[in-house]
Structures are given as C-alpha cells and as structure tokens.
Short mmCIF file of C-alpha atoms and ligand atoms in Angstrom, two decimals:
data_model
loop_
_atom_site.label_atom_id
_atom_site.label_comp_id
_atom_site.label_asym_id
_atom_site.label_seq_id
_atom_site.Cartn_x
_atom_site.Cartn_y
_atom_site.Cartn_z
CA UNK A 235 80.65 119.43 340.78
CA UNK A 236 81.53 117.00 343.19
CA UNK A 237 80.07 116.82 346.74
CA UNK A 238 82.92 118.13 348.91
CA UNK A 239 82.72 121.54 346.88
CA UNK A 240 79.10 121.67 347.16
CA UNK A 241 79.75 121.15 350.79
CA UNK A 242 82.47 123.79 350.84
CA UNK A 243 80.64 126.18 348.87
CA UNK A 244 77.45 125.96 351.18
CA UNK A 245 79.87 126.09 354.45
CA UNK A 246 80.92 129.80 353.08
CA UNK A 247 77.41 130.96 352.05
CA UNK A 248 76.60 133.24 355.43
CA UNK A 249 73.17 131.76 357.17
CA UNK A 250 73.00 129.02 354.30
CA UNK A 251 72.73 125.26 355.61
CA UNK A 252 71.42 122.12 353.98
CA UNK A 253 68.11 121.80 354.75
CA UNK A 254 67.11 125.30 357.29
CA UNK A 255 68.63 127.41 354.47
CA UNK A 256 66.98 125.06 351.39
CA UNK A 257 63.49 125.12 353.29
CA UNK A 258 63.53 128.91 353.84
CA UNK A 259 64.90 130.21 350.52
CA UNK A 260 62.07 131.12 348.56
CA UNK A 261 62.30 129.97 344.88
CA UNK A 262 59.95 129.89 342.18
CA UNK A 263 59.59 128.41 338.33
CA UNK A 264 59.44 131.88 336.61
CA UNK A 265 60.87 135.33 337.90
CA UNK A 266 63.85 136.54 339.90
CA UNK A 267 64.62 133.31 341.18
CA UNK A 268 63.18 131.17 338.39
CA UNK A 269 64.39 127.60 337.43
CA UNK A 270 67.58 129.02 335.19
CA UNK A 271 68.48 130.91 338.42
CA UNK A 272 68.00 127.72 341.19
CA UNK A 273 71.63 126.91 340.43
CA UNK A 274 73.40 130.41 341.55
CA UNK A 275 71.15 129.72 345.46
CA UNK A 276 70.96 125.88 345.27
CA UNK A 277 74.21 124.33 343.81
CA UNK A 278 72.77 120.96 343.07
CA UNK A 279 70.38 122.34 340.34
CA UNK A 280 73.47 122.64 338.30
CA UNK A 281 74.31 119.11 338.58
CA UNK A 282 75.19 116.26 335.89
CA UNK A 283 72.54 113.97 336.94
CA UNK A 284 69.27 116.34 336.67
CA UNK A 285 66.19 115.75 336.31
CA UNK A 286 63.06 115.59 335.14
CA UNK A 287 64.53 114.58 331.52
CA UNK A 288 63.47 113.56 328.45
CA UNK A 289 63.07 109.62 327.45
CA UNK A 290 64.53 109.33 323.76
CA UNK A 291 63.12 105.63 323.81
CA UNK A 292 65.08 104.66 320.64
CA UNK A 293 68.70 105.11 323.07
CA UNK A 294 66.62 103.19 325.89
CA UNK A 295 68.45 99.90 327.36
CA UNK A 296 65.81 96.98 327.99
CA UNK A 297 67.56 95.73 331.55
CA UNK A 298 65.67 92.00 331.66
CA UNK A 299 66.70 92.20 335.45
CA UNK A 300 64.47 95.15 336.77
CA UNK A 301 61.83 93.09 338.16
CA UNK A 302 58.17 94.51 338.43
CA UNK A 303 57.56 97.15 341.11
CA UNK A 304 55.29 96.23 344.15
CA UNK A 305 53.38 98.56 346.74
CA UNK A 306 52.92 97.51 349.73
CA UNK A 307 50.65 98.51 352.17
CA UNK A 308 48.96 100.95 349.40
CA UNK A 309 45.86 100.12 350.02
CA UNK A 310 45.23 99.87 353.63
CA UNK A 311 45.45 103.70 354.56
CA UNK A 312 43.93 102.46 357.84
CA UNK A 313 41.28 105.01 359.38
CA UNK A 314 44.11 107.88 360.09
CA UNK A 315 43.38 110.71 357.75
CA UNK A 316 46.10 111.84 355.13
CA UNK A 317 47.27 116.22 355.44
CA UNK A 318 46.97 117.98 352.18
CA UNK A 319 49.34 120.90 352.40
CA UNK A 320 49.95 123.48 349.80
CA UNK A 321 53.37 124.40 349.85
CA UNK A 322 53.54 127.28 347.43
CA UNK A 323 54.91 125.26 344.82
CA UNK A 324 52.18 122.39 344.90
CA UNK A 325 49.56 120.32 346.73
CA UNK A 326 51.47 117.77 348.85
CA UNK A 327 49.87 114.87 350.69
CA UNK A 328 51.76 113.17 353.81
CA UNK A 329 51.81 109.46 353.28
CA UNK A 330 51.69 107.05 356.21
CA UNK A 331 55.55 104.88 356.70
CA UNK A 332 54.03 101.57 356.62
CA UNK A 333 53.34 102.30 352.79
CA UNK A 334 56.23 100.77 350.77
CA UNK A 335 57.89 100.10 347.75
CA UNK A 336 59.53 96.55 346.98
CA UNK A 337 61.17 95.73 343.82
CA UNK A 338 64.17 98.07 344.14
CA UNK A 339 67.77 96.79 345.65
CA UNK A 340 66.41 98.50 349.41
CA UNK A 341 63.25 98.99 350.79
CA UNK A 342 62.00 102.12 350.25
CA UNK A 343 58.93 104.00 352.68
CA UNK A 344 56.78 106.33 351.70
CA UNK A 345 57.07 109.79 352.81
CA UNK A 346 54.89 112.32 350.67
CA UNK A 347 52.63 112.75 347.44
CA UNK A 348 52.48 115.73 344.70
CA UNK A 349 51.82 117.22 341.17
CA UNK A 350 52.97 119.19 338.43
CA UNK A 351 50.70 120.49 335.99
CA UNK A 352 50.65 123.42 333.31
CA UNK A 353 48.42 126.18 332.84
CA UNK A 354 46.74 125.84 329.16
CA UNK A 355 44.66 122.71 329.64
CA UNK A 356 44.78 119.60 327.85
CA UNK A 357 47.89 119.07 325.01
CA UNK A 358 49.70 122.77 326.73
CA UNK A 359 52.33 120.82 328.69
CA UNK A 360 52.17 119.94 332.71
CA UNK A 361 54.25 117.08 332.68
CA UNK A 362 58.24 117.03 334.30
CA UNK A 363 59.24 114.69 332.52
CA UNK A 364 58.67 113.98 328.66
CA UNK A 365 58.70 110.82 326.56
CA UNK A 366 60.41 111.37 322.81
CA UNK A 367 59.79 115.30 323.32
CA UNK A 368 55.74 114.67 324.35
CA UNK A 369 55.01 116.29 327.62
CA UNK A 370 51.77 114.62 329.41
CA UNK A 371 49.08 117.31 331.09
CA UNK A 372 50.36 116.45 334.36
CA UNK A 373 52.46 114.76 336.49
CA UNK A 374 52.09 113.10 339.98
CA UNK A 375 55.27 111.84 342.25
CA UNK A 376 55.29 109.01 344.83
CA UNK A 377 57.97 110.11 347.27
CA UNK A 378 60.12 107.08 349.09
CA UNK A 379 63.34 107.04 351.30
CA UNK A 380 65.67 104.46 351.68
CA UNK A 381 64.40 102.80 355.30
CA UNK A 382 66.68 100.44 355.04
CA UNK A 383 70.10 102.43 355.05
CA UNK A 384 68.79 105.93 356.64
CA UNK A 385 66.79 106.55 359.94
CA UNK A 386 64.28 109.97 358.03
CA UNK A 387 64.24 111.14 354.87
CA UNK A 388 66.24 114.32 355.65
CA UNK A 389 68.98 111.61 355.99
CA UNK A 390 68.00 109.96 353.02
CA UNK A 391 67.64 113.12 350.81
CA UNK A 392 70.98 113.78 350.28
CA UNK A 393 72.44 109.93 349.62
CA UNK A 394 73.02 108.14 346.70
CA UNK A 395 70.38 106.17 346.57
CA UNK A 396 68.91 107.64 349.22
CA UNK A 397 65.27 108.11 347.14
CA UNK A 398 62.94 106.79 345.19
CA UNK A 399 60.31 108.25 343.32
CA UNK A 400 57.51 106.53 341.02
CA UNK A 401 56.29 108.88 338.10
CA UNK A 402 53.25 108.50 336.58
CA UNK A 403 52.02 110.73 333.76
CA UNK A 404 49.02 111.84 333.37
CA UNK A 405 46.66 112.74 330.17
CA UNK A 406 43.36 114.06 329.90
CA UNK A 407 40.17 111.98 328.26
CA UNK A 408 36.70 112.26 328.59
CA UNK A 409 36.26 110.08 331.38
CA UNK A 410 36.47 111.39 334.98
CA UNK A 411 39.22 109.50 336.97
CA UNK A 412 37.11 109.05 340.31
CA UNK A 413 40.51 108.19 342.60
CA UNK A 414 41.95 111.33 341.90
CA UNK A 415 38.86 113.03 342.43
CA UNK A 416 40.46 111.82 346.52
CA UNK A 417 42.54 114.65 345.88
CA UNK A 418 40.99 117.10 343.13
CA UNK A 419 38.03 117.42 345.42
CA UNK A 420 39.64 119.07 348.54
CA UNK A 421 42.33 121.38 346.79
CA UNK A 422 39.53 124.20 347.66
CA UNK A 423 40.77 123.81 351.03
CA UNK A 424 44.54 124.70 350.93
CA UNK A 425 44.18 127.51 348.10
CA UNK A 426 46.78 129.56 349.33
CA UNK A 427 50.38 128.83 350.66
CA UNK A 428 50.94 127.36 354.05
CA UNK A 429 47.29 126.11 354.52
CA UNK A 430 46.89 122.39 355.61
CA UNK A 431 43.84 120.09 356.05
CA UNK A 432 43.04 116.30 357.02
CA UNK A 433 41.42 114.97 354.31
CA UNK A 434 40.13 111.13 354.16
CA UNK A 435 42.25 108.29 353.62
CA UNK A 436 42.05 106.55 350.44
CA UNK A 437 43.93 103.88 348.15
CA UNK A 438 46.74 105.14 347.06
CA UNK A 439 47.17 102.52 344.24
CA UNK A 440 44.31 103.56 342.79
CA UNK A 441 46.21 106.83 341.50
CA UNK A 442 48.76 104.08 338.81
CA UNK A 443 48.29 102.85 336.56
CA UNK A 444 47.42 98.99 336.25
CA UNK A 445 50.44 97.85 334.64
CA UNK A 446 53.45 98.37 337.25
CA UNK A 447 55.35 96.09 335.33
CA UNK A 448 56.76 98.54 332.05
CA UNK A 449 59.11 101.32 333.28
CA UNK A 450 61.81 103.50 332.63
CA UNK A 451 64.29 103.39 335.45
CA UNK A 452 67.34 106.27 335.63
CA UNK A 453 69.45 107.61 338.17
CA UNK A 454 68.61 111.56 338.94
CA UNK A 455 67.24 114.51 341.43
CA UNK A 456 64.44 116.10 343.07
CA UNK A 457 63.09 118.56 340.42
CA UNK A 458 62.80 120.86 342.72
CA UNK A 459 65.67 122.94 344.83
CA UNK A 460 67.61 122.10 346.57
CA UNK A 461 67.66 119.11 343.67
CA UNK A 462 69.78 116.39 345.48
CA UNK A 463 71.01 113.89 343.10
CA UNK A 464 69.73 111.56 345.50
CA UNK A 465 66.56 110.14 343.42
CA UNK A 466 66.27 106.24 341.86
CA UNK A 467 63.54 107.25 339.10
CA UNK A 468 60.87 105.09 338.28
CA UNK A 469 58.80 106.62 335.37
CA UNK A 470 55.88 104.31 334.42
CA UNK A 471 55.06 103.17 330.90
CA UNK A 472 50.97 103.39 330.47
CA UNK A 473 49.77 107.15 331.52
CA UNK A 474 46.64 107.57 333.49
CA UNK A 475 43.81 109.49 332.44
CA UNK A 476 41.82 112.09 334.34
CA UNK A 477 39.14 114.73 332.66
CA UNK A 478 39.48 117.55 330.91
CA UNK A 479 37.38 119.46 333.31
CA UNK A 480 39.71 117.68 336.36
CA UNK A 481 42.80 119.11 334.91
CA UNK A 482 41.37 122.14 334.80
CA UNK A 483 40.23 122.07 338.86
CA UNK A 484 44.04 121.24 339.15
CA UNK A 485 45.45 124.18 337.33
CA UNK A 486 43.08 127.12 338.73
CA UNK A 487 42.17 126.31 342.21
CA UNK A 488 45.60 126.67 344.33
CA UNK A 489 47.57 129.88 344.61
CA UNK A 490 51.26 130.02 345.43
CA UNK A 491 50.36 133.49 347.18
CA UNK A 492 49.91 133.08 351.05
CA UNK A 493 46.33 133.95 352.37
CA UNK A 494 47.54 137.52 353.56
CA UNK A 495 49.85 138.42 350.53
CA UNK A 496 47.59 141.67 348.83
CA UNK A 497 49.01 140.08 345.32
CA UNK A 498 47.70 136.78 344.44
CA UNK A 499 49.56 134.03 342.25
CA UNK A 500 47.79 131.30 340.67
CA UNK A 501 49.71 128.27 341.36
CA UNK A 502 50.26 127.03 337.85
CA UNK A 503 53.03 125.70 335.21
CA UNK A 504 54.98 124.25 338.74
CA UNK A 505 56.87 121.92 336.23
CA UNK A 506 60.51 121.88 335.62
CA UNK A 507 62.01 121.87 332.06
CA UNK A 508 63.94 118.68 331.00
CA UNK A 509 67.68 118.57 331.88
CA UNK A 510 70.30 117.31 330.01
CA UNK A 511 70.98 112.86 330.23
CA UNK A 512 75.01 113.93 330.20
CA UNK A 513 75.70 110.03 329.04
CA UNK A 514 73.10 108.99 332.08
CA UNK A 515 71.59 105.33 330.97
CA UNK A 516 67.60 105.20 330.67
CA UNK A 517 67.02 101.78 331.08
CA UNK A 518 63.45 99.70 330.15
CA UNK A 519 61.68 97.20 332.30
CA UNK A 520 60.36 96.16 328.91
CA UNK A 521 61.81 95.32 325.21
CA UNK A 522 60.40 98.50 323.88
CA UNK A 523 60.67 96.63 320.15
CA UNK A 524 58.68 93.81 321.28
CA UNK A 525 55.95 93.92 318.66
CA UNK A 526 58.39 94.39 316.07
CA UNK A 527 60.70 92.00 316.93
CA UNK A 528 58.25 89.19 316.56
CA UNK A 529 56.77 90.49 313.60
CA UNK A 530 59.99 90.97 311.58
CA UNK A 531 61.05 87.05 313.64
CA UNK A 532 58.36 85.34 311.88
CA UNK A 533 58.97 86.64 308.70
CA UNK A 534 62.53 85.47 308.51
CA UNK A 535 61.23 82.26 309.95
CA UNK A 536 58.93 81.84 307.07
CA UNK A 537 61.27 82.93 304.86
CA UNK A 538 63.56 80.35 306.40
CA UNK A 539 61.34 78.20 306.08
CA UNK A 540 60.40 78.44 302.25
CA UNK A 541 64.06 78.15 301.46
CA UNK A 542 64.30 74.97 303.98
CA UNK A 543 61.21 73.30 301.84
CA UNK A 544 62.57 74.80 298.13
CA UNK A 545 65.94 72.92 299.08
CA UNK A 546 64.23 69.77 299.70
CA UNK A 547 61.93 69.86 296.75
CA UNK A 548 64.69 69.74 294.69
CA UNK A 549 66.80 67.66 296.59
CA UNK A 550 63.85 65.31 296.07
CA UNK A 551 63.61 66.21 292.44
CA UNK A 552 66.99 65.06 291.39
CA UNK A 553 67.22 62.31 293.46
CA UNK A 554 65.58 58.58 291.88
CA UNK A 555 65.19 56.69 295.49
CA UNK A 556 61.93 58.64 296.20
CA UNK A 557 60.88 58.21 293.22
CA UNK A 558 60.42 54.19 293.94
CA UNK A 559 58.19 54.97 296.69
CA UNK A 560 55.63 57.71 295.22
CA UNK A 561 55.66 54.76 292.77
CA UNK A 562 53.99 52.04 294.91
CA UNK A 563 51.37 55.30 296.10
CA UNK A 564 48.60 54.81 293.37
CA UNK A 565 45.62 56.42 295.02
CA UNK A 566 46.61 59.84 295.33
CA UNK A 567 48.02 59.89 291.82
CA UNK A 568 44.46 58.92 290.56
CA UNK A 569 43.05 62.58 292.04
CA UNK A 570 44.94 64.61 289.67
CA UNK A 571 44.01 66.10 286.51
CA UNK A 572 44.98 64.35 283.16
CA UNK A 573 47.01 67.43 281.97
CA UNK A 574 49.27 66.99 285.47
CA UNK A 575 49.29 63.38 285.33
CA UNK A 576 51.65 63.71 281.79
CA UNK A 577 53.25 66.17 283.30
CA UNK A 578 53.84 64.06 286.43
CA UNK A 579 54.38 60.53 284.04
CA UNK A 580 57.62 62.95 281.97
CA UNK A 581 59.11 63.59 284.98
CA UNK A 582 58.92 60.53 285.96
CA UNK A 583 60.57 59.36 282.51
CA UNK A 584 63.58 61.64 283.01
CA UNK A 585 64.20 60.73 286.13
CA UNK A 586 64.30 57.13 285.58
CA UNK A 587 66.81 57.64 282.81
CA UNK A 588 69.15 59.13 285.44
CA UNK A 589 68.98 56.95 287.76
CA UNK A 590 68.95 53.07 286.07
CA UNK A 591 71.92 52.22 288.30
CA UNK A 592 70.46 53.23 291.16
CA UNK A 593 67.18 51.16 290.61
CA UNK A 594 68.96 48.10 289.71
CA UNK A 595 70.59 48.48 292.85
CA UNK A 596 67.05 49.11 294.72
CA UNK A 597 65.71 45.47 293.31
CA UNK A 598 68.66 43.16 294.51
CA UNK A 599 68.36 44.61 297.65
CA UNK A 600 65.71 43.21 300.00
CA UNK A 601 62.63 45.57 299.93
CA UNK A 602 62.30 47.55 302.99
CA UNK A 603 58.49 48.14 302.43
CA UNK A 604 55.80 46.19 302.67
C1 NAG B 151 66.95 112.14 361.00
O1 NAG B 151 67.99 111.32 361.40
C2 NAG B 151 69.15 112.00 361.82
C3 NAG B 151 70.25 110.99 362.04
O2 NAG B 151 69.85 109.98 362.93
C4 NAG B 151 68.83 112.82 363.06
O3 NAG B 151 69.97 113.53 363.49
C5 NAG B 151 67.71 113.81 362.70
O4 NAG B 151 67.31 114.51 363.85
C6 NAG B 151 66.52 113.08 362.12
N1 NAG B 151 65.61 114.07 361.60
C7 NAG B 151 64.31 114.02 361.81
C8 NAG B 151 63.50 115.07 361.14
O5 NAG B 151 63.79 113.14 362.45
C1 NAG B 152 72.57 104.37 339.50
O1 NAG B 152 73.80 104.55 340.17
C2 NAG B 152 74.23 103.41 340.88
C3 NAG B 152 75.49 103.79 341.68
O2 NAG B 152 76.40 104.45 340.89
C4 NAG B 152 74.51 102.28 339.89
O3 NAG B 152 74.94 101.13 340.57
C5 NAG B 152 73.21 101.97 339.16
O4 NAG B 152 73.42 100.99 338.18
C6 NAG B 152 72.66 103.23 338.51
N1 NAG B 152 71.32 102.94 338.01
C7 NAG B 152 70.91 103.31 336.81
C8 NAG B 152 69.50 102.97 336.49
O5 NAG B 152 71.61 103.92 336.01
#
C-alpha cells in the first residue's frame, strides 16, 4: 500500500490520527486485537517491508561496504538517572540524546531501550527476529532517529530512513550477565502498566555484544503498531548470554495489567512473529562463507600446486639439458641407496640416448658453470 492511501485511509477513520490515535489504541500480541488483527486498526502492519523477519543466511548478500557500527557516547551516561517505564507491552528505558550511533549514511540519536521475550524459559522462543528459523530467548532493541534530517523522533518515525534500530539476541547460559542485571534488577518496580521509576545510569555498551563488527543489515518496521516502515535494521551476529534464572526474572515479573485493573496479565510472549522478506535484500557485514572459502582455497591451491610441480617433473624428465647439471652434483648422489642409484644410473642411460645431439651441442658451447 503506498503512503498516500495509508494517509487517506487514516484521514477517514473518525478520531484516528498518526500518532494521538496510534498511542491510544490499545493493542495486544494475542486476543481481540492480536498481531493478525494490528493490520485492520494500524494499516502499516500490513505492509511489504515488515518486520521482525527471518535471516535465511544462505540468500544473505556480504555488502564489503557496511563499515563496523560505532556508539558513541555509550558509556558516559553522566550522573542523570535513566526512567524505566512499563508500557503494557514491555519495559522501556529513556536513553539520553547525546548517545549515538555512527557507521550508518546519517547520524542517528538515541531515543529509547526495550525487550521481547517468551514465556517457556530457555529454547521456548522470545526472540523477534530469527536466524535460519532459530528464535533466541530474548530480544533487546536500541532505538535511534535520524538527528540529522528530523528535529524528534515523532518526525523521524514515519520517514524512510527515519530509524535505526540495533538488535541483539539474546540466549541463556549458566553464567549471570551482570550488565543486564542494570535492568533485570529494578523490573520489580514498574510491574504493572503505566508505572515509571529513575533507576541508575549505567553503560549501555555493556548490554552488546563485543563484536559490533558482523551484522545483518535490512530495510523494515517497528514490530510493534503502528509499524512504520521507517526502521534501518541492524541485527548483530554474536548473541549475548544472560542466565537461565535472569530470563526467567524477565518473563514473570511485569504485568501488562495496570495496577487498578481487578484482572491481572502477565506481561509475557511480547514478541512478534516473522513477516514475510517480499524480495527485501538481507545484506552481511561479513562473508558468512569465510571459513569455507579458505578451506576449500587452499585445497585447490595445493592441488594447483601438485599439478604445477607433476608438470615440471616431467618436463624435467624428458628433457637432457638438466641432466648435464645433476651430472656435475656428485655429493648428493652418494646419499642414496644402491637399489635407487641403478635406478637413477638407467634413467640416466635412456636419457642420454635421446638426447646425443643435444649434448654435443652442450660441449662446443662455452660452459656456463664453473
Ligand atoms: C517534533 O518536530 C515537529 C516538527 O518540527 C514539531 O512540530 C513537533 O512538535 C515535535 N514534537 C515533539 C514531541 O517535540
Ligand atoms: C534501504 O532502502 C534505501 C532507500 O530505498 C536503499 O537506498 C538502501 O539500499 C536499502 N538498504 C537495504 C539494506 O536494503
């Protein structure tokens, strides 16, 4: 659907607007207004450039131009402390605007934090998106506008280009992950919807991994409605880990029920399935075959190699000029066995017969050795 329908269509929706009518329209993943029903309220969610999706990295493109991502300004959080909100749909933290992104065609600020996780623990799903069908436990998003071509990120939201958002996925091990324990540790806070606290500051880089330099880079949307194809994705090649018993902190503390609501709903499986690529290009940071390109290059080089050396074995063989010269070496003709040396002395013979003219030639001329 192109934009001017959207438009059009959202114009003739009584009371519906961008943003007011986006904000206030209550949604959810499962139930009456559950992620196959986003599309009929939010018109975007039926779009051709969805997402979270699922990398296939056999159809990946290895771009050597995408350069490796840089945060700046990560790390010094300064002594203002961040707000954790729950939102109803997950645990958001409000990022300061001197955090930024370089490495992209714009500069890109930070605006906001969040996760997605599942509801079974470890190996049940959690993850948006999915690599070769594999969904991680969880998911967190870095949320960025484009501060160089939009004044907020209500602006930004609805551009081309207008976001970017890093992806990292997240598995569970038996080690504790103390940097998201920045965030795991206050969630008791916010259980229900609408509640916000200050929470310390802390380095946001500690929550990537350590290689920024692998990624899978596509064009898509928020996963969430109003889903504005408005998103430059940035999913990160090495996962980070986290505990099994920090996963399950995530997944049971936060309700999407507000504090007064007599029914309360456990705030859980807040990921969206995959959408469809529709001919979209997943592109690599990385040559995904690297390993296997170098193995299977050095065996045709040493294949290569044997046929290079056969060849001139047997050039040598069949050729008497050579023969003149292992002549004159004695010494290492000594080392070898008796039974090779025959061998060595009837070769020699035949090779002389072929190649009289040749050596009468080689003794008029003036010797070129010493
Ligand atoms: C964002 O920028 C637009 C355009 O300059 C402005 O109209 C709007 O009020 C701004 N929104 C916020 C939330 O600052
Ligand atoms: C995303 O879309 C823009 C504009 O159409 C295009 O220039 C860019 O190459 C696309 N990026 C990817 C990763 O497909």
């Amino acid at each position: 659907m192109d934009s001017v329908v959207v438009l059009f269509i959202l114009l003739l929706r009584p009371g519906l607007r961008w943003t007011a009518a986006a904000e206030d329209m209550s949604w959810t993943y499962t139930g009456l207004v559950g992620q196959s029903q986003w599309s009929e309220h939010f018109p975007e969610c039926g779009g051709s450039s969805q997402s979270p999706v699922d990398v296939v990295t056999t159809q990946t493109k290895y771009d050597p131009g995408l350069p490796p991502l840089t945060p700046l300004g990560y790390s010094q959080h300064g002594n203002r402390p961040f707000t954790l909100y729950n939102n109803g749909h997950t645990a958001v933290i409000e990022l300061p605007d001197w955090m930024s992104l370089d490495g992209l065609p714009w500069l890109f600020s930070a605006v906001q934090m969040h996760l997605h996780w599942g509801s079974g623990g470890p190996s049940y799903g959690g993850s948006e998106h999915t690599i070769n069908g594999q969904s991680a436990e969880a998911e967190l998003h870095v949320v960025h506008y484009n501060s160089e071509l939009y004044p907020n990120m209500s602006a930004a939201m609805t551009q081309r280009d207008g976001l970017a958002v890093l992806g990292i996925l997240i598995v569970t091990g038996e080690e504790t992950n103390p940097a998201f324990n920045n965030i795991i540790n206050y969630l008791s806070r916010v259980r229900h919807a609408n509640q916000k606290v200050f929470i310390p500051a802390f380095d946001v880089q500690s929550l990537l991994p350590k290689d920024l330099d692998r990624y899978y880079r596509y064009n898509g949307s928020l996963t969430t409605p109003p889903c504005f194809q408005s998103v430059i994705w940035t999913l990160f090649h090495e996962r980070v880990q986290i505990s099994k018993a920090q996963l399950l902190k995530m997944e049971t503390i936060l309700y999407s029920s507000k504090a007064d609501e007599a029914d309360r709903m456990l705030l859980q499986d807040n990921y969206r399935a995959t959408q469809p690529l529709n001919h979209r290009a997943v592109f690599t940071s990385f040559a995904a075959g690297e390993v296997t390109a170098i193995v299977i290059g050095v065996m045709c080089g040493c294949v290569g190699l044997a046929v290079i050396v056969r060849f001139i074995v047997k050039t040598i063989r069949s050729t008497s000029s050579w023969d003149v010269l292992t002549n004159n070496r004695a010494a290492p003709m000594q080392r070898m066995k008796e039974p090779e040396k025959a061998k060595e002395k009837q070769q020699e013979m035949a090779l002389n017969c072929t190649s009289q003219a040749e050596r009468r030639e080689e003794r008029s001329s003036p010797p070129s050795e010493p």
